[in-house]
CSV table of C-alpha atoms in Angstrom, one decimal:
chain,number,residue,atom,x,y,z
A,975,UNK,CA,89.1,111.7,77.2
A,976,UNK,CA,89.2,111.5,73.3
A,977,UNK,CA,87.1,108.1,73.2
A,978,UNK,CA,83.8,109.3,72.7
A,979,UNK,CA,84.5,111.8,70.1
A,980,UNK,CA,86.0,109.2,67.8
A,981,UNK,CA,83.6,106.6,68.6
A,982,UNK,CA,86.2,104.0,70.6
A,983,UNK,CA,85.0,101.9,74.0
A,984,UNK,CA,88.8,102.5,75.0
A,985,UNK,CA,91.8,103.7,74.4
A,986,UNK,CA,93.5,102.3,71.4
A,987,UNK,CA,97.0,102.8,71.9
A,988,UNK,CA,97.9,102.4,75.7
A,989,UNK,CA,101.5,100.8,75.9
A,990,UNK,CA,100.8,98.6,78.9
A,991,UNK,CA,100.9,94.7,77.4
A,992,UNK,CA,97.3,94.6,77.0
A,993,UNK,CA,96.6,90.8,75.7
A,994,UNK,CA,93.1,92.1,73.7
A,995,UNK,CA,95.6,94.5,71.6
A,996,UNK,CA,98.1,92.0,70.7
A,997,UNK,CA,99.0,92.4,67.1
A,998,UNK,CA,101.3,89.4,66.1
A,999,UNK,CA,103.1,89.9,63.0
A,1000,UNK,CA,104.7,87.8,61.1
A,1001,UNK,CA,107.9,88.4,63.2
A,1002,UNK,CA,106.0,88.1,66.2
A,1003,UNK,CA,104.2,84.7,65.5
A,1004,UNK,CA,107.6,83.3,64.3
A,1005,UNK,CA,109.9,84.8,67.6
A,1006,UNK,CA,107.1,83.1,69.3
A,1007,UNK,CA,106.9,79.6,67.9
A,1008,UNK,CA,110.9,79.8,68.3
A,1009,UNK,CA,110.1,80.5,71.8
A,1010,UNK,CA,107.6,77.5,72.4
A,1011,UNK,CA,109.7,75.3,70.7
A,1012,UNK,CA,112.2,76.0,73.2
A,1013,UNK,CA,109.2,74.9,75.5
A,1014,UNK,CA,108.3,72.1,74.1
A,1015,UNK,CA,111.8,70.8,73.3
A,1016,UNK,CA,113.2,71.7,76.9
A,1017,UNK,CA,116.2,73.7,75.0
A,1018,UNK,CA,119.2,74.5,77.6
A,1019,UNK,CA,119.4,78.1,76.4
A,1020,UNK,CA,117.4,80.4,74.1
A,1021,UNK,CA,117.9,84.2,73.4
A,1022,UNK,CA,115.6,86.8,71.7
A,1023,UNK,CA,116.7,89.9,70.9
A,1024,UNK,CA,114.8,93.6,69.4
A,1025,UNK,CA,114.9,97.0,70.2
A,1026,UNK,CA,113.7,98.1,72.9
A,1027,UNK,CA,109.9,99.3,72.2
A,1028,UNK,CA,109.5,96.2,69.8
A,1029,UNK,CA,107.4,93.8,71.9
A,1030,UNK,CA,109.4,91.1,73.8
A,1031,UNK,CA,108.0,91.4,77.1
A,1032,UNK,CA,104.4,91.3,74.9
A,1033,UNK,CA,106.1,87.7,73.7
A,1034,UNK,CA,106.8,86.6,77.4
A,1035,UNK,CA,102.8,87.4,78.3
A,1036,UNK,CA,101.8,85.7,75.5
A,1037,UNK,CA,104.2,82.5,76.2
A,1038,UNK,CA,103.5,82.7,79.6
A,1039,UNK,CA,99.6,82.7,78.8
A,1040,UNK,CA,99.9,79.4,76.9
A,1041,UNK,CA,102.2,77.0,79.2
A,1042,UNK,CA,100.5,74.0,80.6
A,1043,UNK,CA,100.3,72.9,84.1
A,1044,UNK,CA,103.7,70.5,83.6
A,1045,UNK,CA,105.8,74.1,83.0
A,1046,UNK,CA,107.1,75.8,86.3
A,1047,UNK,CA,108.7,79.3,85.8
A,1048,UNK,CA,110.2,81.9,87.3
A,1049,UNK,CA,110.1,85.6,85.6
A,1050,UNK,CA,112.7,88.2,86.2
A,1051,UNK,CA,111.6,91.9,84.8
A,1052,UNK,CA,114.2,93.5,86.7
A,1053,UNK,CA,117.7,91.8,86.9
A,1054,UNK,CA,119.5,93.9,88.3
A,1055,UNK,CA,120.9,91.9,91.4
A,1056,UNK,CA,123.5,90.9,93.4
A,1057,UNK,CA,124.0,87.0,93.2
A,1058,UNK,CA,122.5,86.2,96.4
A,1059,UNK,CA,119.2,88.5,96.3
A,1060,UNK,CA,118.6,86.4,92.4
A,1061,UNK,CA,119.2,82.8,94.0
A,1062,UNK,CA,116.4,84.4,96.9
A,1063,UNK,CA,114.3,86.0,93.8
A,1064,UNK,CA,114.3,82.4,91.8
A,1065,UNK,CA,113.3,80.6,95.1
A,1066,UNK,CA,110.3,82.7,95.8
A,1067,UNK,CA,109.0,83.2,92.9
A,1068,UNK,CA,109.6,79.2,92.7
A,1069,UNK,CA,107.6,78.7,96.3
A,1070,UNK,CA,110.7,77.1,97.4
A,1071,UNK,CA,110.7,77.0,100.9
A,1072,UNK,CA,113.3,79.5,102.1
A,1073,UNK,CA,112.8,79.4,106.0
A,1074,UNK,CA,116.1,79.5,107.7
A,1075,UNK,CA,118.2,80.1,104.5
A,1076,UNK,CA,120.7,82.4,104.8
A,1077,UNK,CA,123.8,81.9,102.2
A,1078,UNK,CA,124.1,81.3,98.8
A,1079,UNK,CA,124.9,78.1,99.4
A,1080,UNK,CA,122.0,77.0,101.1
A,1081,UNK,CA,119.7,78.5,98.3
A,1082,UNK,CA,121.5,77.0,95.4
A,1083,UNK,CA,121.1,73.6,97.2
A,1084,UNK,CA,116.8,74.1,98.4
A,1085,UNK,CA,117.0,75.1,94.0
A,1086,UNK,CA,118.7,72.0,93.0
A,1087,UNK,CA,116.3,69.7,95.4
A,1088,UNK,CA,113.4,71.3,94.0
A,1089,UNK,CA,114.4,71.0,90.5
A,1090,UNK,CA,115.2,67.2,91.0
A,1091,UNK,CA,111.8,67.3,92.6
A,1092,UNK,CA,110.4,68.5,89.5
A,1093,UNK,CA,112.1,66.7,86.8
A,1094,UNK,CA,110.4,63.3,89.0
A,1095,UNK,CA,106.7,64.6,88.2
A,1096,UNK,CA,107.9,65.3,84.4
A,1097,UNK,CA,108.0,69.2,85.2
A,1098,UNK,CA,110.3,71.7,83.4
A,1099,UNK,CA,111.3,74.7,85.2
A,1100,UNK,CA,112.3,77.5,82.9
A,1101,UNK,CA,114.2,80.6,83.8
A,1102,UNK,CA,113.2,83.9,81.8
A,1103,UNK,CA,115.2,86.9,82.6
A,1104,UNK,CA,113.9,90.2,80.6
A,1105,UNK,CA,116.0,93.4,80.2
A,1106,UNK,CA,119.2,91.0,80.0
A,1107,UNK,CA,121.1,93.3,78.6
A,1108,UNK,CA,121.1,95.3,81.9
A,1109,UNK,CA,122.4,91.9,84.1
A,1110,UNK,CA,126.0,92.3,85.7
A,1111,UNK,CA,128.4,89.8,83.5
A,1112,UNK,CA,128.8,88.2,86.9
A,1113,UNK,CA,125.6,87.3,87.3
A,1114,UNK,CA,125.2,86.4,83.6
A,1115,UNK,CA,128.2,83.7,84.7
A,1116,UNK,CA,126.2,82.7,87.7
A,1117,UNK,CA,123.1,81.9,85.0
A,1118,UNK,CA,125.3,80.0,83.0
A,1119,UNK,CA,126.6,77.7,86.0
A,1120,UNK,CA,122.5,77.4,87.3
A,1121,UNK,CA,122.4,75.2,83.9
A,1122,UNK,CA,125.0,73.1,85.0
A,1123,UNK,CA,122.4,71.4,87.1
A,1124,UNK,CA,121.4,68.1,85.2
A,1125,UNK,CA,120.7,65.1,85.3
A,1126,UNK,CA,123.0,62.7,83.1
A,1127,UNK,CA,120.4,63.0,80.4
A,1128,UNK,CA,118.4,66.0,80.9
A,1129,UNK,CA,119.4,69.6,81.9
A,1130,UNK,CA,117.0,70.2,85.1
A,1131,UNK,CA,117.3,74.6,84.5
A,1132,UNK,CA,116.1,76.0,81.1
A,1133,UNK,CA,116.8,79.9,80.7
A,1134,UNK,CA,115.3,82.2,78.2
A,1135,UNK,CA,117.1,85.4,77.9
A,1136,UNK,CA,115.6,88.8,76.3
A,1137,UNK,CA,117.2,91.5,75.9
A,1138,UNK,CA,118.0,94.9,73.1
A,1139,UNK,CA,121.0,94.3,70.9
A,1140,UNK,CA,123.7,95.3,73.5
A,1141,UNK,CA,122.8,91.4,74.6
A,1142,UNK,CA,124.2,90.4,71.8
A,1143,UNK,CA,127.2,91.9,71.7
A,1144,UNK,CA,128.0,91.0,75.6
A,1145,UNK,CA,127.8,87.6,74.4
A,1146,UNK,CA,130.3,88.1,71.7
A,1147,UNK,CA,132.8,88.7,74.2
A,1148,UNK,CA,135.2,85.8,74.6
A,1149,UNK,CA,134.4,85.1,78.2
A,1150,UNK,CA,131.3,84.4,77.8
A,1151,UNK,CA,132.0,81.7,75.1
A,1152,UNK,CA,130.9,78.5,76.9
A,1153,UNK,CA,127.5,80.5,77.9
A,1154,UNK,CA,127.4,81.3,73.8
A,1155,UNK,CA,127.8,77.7,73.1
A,1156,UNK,CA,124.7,76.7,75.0
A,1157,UNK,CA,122.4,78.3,73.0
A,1158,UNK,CA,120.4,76.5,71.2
A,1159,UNK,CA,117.4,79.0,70.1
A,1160,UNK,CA,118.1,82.7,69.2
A,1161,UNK,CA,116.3,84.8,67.4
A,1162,UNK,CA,116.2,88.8,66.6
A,1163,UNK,CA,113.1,90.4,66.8
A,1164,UNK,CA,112.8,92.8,63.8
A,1165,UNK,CA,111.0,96.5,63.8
A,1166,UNK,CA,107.6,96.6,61.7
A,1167,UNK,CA,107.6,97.5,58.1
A,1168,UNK,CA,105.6,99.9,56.1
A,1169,UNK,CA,103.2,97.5,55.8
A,1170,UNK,CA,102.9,96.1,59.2
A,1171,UNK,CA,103.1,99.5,60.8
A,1172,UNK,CA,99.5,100.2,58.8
A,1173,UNK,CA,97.6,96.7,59.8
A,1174,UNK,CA,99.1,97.6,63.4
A,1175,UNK,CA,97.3,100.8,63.8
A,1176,UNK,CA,94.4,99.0,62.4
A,1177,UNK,CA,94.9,96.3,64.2
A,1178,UNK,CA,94.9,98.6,67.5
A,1179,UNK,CA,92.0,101.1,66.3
A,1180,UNK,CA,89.3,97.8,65.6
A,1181,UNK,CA,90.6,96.2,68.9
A,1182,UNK,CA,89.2,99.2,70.7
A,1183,UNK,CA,85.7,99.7,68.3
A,1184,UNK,CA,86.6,102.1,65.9
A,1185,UNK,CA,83.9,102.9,63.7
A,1186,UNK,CA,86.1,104.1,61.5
A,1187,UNK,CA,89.4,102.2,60.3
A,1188,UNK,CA,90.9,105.4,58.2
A,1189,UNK,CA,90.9,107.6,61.7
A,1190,UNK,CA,95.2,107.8,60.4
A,1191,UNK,CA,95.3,108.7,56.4
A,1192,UNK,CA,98.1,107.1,54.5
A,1193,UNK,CA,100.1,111.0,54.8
A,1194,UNK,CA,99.6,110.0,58.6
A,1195,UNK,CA,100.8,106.1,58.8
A,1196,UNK,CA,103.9,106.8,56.8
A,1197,UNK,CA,104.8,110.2,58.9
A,1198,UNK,CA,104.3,107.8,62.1
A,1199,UNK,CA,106.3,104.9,60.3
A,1200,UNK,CA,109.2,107.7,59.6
A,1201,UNK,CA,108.9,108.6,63.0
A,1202,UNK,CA,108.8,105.2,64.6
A,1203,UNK,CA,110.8,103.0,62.2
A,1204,UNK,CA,108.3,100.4,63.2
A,1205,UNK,CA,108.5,100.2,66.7
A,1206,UNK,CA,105.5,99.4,68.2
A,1207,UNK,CA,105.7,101.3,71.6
A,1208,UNK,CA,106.8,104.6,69.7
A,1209,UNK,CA,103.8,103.9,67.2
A,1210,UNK,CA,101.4,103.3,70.2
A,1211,UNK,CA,102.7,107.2,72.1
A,1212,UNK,CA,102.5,108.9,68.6
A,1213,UNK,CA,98.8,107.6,67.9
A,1214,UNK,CA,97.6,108.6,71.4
A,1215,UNK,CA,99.1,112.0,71.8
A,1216,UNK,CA,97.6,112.3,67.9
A,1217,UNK,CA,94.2,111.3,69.2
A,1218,UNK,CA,94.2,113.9,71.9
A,1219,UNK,CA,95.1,116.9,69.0
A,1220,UNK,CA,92.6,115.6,67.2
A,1221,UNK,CA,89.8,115.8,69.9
A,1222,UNK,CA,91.4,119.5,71.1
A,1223,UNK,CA,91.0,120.7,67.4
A,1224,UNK,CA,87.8,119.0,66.4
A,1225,UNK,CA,89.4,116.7,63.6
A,1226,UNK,CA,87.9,113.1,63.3
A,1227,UNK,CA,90.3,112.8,60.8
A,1228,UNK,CA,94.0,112.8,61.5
A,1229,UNK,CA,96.7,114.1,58.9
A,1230,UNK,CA,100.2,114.3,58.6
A,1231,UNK,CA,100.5,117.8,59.9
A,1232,UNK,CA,98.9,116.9,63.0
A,1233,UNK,CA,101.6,113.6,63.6
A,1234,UNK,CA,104.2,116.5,62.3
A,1235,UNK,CA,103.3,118.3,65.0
A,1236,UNK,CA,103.0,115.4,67.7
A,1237,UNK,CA,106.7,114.9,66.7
């Protein structure tokens, strides 16, 4: 709607995971490496943490984008499930052949052939459950006992759990000690300073062929910083609904009374 009038071939500041408007900070690029070294290494457990809004599933696109044909994975972005529907979810999104399987039982035991399969050709199979912080604790058990399949040298499931902060406080909680002891990556995805929060919206407006680079003037970024405290989805919603007052008042320019008002 707004595109033309500010001289963009798209919108700058949709919040779907685009790839072309990646901005990876210095956070970012470092949760990420953690996250490929977890790859790379075939690490048991990792964990990545951040508010929710500060780019983790982004992290899981851009992971997913760079694994080699010797990775298999399975994604959950919903894991809210009872223990049998998630054995069923892991196998199809495995292509394990799940004709005829009816228990739990059976599943967990077409999973461990396949994964013995795997580890044959060389092949890892990861695990990465977003939203984690949302899975039942019995299911959170029933991830913790999937790594119990191994080999007497090599661990045949690898998880990667994401999830906001309340993840990390579930796994404070003494039962879920010997899960906590597994991990051998975690990081915490911080929000975007000052300074970040300025070469995002940058970042965002060149990505999308701004002619312009100071469409937001400094009154602007730090009102949307304020706002946002460096969240990148929250930035993203601000900027576009900022745009659009722009555009309905004629401004090419956008202030801090406008994000005020966007607020």
């Amino acid at each position: 709607m707004y595109e033309k009038f500010y001289g963009f071939r798209e919108k700058p500041f949709e919040i779907t995971p685009n790839p072309k408007f990646v901005y990876l900070s210095d956070v970012h690029q470092e949760a990420l490496a953690y996250l490929q070294y977890a790859v790379r290494e075939g690490k048991g457990f990792s964990v990545i943490t951040g508010e929710a809004g500060t780019g983790k599933t982004t992290l899981v696109h851009m992971l997913l984008s760079k694994l080699d044909s010797g990775v298999r994975t399975s994604y959950i972005f919903n894991p809210i499930l009872d223990r049998g529907d998630f054995l069923n979810y892991i196998c199809d999104d495995l292509n394990i052949e799940s004709d005829g399987m009816k228990s739990r039982g059976q599943s967990l035991a077409a999973l461990h052939g396949f994964l013995l399969e795997c580890f044959a050709r060389n092949e890892k199979v990861f695990l990465i459950i977003d939203e984690a912080q949302s899975m039942d604790p019995g299911l959170l058990q029933e991830v913790r006992l999937l790594t119990n399949l191994e080999t007497s040298k090599s661990k045949l499931l690898h998880v990667i759990l994401l999830g906001q902060p309340e993840l990390d406080r579930t796994l404070e909680e003494p039962r879920f000690r010997p899960l906590k002891q597994r991990i051998a990556v975690r990081y915490h995805l911080r929000n975007l300073n000052l300074k970040e929060t300025r070469e995002y919206i940058i970042y965002r407006l060149k990505r999308a062929g701004s002619r312009s680079i100071a469409v937001f003037d400094s009154g602007a970024v730090r009102e949307i910083y304020n706002y946002s405290k460096g969240i990148p989805r929250l930035i993203n919603i601000v900027c576009d609904n900022a745009l659009l007052t722009g555009f309905s008042k004629g401004q090419n320019r956008i202030g801090k009374e406008i994000i005020r008002d966007v607020i």
